[in-house]
GROMACS .gro file of C-alpha atoms in nm:
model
  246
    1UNK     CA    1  -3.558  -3.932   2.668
    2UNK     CA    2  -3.354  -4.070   2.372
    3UNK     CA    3  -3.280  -3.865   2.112
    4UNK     CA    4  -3.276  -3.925   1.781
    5UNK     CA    5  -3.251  -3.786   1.352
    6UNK     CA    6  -3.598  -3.872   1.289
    7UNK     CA    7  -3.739  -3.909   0.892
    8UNK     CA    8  -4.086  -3.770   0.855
    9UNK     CA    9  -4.183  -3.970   0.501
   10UNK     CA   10  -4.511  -3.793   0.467
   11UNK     CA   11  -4.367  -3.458   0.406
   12UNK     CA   12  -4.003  -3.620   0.339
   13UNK     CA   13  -3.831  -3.400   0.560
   14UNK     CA   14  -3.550  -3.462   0.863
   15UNK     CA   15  -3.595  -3.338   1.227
   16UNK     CA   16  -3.486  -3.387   1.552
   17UNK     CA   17  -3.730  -3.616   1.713
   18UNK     CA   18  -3.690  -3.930   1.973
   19UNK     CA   19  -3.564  -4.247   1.983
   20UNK     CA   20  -3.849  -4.574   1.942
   21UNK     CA   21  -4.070  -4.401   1.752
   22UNK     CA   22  -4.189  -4.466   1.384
   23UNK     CA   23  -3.971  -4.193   1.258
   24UNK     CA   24  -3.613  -4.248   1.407
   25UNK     CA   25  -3.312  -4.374   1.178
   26UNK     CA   26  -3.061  -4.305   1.427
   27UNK     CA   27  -3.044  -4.278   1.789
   28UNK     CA   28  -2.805  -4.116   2.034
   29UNK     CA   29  -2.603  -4.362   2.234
   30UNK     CA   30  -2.288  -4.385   2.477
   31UNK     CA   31  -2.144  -4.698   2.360
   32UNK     CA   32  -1.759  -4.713   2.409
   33UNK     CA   33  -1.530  -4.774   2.068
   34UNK     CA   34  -1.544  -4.743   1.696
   35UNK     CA   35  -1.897  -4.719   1.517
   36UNK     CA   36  -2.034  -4.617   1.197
   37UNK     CA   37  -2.382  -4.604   1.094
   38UNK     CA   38  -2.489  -4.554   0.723
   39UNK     CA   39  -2.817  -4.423   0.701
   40UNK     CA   40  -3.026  -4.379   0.285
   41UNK     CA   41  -3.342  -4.168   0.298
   42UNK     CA   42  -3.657  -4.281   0.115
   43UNK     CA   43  -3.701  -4.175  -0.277
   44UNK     CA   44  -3.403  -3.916  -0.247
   45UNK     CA   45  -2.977  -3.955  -0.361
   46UNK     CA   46  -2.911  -3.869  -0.016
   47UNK     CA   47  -2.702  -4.080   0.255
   48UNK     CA   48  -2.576  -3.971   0.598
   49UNK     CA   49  -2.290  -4.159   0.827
   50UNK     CA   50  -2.224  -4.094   1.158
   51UNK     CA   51  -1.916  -4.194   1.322
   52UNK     CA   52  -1.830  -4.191   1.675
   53UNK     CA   53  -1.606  -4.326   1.918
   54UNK     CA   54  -1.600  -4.217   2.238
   55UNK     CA   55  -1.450  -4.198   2.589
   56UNK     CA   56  -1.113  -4.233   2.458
   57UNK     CA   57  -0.996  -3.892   2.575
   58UNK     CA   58  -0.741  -3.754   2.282
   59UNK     CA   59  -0.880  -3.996   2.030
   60UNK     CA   60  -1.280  -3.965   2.112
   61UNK     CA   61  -1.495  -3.809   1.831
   62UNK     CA   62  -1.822  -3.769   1.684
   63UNK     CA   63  -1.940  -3.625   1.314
   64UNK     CA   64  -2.140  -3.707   1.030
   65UNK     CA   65  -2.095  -3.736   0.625
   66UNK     CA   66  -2.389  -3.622   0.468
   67UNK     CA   67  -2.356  -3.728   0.056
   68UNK     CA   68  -2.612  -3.619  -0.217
   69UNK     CA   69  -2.555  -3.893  -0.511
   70UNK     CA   70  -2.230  -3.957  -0.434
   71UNK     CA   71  -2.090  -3.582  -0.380
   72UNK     CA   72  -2.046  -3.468   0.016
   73UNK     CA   73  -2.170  -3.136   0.189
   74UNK     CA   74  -1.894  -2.928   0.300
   75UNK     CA   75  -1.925  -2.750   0.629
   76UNK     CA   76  -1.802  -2.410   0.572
   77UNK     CA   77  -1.948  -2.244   0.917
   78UNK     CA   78  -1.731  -2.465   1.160
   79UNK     CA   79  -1.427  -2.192   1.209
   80UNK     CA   80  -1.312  -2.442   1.461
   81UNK     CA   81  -1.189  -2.701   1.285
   82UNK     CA   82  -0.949  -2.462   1.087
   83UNK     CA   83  -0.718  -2.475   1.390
   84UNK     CA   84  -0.787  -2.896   1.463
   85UNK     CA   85  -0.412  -3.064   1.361
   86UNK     CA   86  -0.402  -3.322   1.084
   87UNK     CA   87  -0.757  -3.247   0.949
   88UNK     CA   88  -0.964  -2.919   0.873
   89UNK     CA   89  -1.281  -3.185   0.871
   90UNK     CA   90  -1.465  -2.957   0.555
   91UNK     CA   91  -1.614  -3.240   0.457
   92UNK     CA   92  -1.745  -3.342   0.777
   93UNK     CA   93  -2.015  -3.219   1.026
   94UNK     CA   94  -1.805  -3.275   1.354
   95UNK     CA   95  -1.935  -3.223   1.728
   96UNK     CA   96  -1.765  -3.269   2.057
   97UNK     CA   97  -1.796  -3.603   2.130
   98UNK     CA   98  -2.094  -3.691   2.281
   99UNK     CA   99  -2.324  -3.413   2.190
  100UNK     CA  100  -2.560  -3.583   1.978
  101UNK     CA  101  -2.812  -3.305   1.973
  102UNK     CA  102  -2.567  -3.063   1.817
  103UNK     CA  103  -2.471  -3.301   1.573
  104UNK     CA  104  -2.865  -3.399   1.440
  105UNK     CA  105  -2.962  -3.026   1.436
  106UNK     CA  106  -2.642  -2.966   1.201
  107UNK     CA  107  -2.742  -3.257   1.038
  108UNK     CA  108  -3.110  -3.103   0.992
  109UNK     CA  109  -2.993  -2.782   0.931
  110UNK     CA  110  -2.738  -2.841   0.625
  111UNK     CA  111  -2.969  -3.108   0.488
  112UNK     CA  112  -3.267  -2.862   0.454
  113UNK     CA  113  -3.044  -2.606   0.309
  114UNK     CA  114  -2.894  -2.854   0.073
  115UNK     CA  115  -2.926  -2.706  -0.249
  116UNK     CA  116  -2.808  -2.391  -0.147
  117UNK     CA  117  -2.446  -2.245  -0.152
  118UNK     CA  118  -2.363  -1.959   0.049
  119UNK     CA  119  -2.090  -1.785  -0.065
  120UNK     CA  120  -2.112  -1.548   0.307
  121UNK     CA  121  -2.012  -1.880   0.478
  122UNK     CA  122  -1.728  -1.982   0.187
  123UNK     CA  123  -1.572  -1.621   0.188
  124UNK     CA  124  -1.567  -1.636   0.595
  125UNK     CA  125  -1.383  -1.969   0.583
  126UNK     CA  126  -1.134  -1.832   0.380
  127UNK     CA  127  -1.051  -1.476   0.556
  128UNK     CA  128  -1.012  -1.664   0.831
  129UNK     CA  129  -0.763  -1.901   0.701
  130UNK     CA  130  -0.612  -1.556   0.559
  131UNK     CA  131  -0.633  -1.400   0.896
  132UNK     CA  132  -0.406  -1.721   1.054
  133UNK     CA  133  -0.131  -1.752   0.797
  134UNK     CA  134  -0.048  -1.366   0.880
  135UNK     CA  135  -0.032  -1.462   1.284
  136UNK     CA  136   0.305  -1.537   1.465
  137UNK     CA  137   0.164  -1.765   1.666
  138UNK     CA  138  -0.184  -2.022   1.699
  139UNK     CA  139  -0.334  -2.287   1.929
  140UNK     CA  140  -0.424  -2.593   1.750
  141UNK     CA  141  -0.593  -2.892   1.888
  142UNK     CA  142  -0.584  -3.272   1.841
  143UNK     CA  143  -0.987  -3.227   1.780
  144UNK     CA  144  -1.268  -3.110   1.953
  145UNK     CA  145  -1.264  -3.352   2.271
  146UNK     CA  146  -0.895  -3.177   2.320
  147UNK     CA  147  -0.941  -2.856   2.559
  148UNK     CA  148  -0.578  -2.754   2.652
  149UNK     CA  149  -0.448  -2.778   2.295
  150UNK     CA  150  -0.118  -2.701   2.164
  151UNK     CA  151   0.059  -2.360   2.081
  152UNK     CA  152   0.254  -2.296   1.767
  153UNK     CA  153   0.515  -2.028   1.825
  154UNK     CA  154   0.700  -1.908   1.506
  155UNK     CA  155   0.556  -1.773   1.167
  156UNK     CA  156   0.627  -2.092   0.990
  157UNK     CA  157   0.518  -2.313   1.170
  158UNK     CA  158   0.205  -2.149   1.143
  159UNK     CA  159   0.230  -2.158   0.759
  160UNK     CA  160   0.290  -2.521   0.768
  161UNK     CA  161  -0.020  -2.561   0.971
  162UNK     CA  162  -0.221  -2.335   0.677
  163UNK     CA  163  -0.096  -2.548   0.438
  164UNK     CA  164  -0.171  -2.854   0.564
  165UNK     CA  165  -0.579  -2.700   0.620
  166UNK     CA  166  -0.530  -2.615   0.228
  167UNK     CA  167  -0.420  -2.993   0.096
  168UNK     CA  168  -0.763  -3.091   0.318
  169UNK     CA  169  -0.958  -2.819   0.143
  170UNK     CA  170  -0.825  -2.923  -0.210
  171UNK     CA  171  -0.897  -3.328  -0.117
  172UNK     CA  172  -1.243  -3.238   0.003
  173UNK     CA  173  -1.347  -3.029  -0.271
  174UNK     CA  174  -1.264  -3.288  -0.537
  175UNK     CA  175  -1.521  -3.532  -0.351
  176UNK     CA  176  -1.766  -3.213  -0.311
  177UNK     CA  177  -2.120  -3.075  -0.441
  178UNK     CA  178  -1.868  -2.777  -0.496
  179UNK     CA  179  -1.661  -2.930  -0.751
  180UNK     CA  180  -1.735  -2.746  -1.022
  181UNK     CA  181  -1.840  -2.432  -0.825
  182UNK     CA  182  -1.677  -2.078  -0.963
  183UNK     CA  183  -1.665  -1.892  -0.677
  184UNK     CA  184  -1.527  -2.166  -0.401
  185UNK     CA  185  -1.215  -2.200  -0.648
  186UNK     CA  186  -1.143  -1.849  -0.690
  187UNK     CA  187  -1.107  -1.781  -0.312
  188UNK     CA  188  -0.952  -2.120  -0.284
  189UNK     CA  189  -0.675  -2.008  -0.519
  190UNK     CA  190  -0.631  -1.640  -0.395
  191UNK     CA  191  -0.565  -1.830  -0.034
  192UNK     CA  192  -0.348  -2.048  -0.194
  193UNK     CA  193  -0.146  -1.741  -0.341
  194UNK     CA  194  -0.144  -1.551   0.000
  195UNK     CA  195  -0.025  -1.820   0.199
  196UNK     CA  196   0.270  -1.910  -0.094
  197UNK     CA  197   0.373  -1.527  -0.039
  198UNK     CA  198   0.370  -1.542   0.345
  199UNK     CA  199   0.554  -1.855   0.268
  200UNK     CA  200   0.842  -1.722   0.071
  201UNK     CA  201   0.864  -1.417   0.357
  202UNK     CA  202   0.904  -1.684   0.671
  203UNK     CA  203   1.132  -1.925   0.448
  204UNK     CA  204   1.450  -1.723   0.467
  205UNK     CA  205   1.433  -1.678   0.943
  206UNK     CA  206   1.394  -2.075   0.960
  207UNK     CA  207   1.641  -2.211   1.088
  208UNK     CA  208   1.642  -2.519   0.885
  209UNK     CA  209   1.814  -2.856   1.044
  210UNK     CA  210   1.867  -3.194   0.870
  211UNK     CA  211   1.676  -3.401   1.125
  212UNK     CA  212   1.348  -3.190   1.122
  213UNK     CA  213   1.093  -3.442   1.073
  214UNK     CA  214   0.888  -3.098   0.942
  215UNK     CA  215   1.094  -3.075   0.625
  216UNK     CA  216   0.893  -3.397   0.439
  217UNK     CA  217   0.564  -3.235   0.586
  218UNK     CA  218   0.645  -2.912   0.414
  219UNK     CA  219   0.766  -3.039   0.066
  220UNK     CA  220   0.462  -3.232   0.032
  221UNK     CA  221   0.204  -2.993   0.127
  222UNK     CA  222   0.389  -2.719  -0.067
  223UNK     CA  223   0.421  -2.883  -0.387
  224UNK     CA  224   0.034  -2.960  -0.359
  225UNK     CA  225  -0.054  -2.609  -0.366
  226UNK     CA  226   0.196  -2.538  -0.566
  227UNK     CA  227   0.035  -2.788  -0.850
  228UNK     CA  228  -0.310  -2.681  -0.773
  229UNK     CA  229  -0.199  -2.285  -0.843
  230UNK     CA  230  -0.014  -2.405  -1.195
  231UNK     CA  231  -0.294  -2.569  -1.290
  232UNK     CA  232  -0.561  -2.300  -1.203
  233UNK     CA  233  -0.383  -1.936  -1.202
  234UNK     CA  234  -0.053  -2.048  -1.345
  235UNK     CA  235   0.151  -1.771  -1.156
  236UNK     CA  236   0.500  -1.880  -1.213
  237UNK     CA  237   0.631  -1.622  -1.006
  238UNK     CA  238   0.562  -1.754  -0.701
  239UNK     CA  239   0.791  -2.056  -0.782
  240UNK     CA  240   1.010  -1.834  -0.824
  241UNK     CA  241   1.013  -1.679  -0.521
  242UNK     CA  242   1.059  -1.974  -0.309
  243UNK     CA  243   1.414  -2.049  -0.465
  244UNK     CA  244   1.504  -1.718  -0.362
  245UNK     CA  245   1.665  -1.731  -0.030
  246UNK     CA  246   1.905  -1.393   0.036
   0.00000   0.00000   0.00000
């Protein structure tokens, strides 16, 4: 059995049906390489792409984009991909690759529940991001193929790794249904602020060498936040605090 995001047009709802039937717009399938499918539902401003590529070990993935006119869904349940390197994947609805049914019932799922925000699942994302920048230590992973992962030992290095999920958080959200939304950019910013404090406590035990490929990384991500908290809370002090090195 093939399965398959199915589009019931009658009642104009999404489900997870099987493939070859008069229903499917996307099947499962175990084809090797890059592929992206772009799929529009009937009479509604909403479009879903799913990209894959898979059995290529560190690189293999699978997720979908799921866009209402224009503006994506952001996946605040998936925990997980707070600790994946290089991306926190908000804006995407990633799977291990290869599971295809967990990705069309999170596909289902979020779609039905469009039009509502939970700010449960917001505040969670963001005490957990709290919860890491505090921690000595982390794993992170290359994504969700990777099982050994990597670990992180040191306190800044894991605040390097926060801010790098924050500059993802800040791109996403300007591309978001959640643009404009009051709460999400309140916890955003008080995040922002906690890690910038944690920041200016680590900053004066790193050992700090000329050749450390990490320095770039760090000004760039740091200055982000640090434009993002000008421009919404304007707390000046905590510029302040990161010239100060005793």
């Amino acid at each position: 059995m093939v399965r398959a995001l199915s589009y019931d047009l009658e009642n104009n709802r999404l489900y997870n049906g099987i493939g070859g039937t008069a229903d499917c717009i996307l099947s499962e399938h175990d084809k090797k390489g890059f592929h992206t499918y772009k799929v529009s539902l009937p009479n509604e401003p909403v479009e879903i792409k799913v990209s894959s590529n898979l059995h290529y070990q560190g690189v293999s993935y699978l997720y979908a984009e799921i866009l209402i006119r224009g503006k994506k869904m952001l996946n605040f349940q998936d925990k997980q991909a707070l600790y994946l390197l290089n991306a926190c994947s908000l804006d995407t609805f990633q799977v291990p690759a290869g599971n295809w049914d967990e990705l069309f019932d999170s596909i289902v799922r979020n779609y039905n529940n469009r039009y509502i925000v939970s700010k449960e699942d917001i505040d969670m994302y963001f005490n957990e991001l709290d919860d890491i920048v505090l921690k000595d230590g982390i794993h992170v992973y290359r994504n969700k193929t990777d099982q050994a992962g990597t670990e992180w030992k040191g306190s800044f290095l894991v605040v390097l790794h926060v801010f790098d999920m924050l500059t993802d958080i800040m791109r996403s959200r300007n591309e978001s249904v959640l643009s404009d939304n009051a709460f999400f950019e309140s916890r955003l910013l008080a995040t922002c602020k906690r890690c910038l404090q944690r920041f200016s406590e680590c900053y004066p035990t790193w050992e700090i060498k000329e050749d450390d490929r990490r320095l770039k990384k760090l000004s760039e991500k740091l200055f982000a936040v640090i434009g993002y908290i000008n421009q919404y809370g304007k707390p000046l002090e905590y510029v302040n605090l990161l010239t100060h090195r005793p």
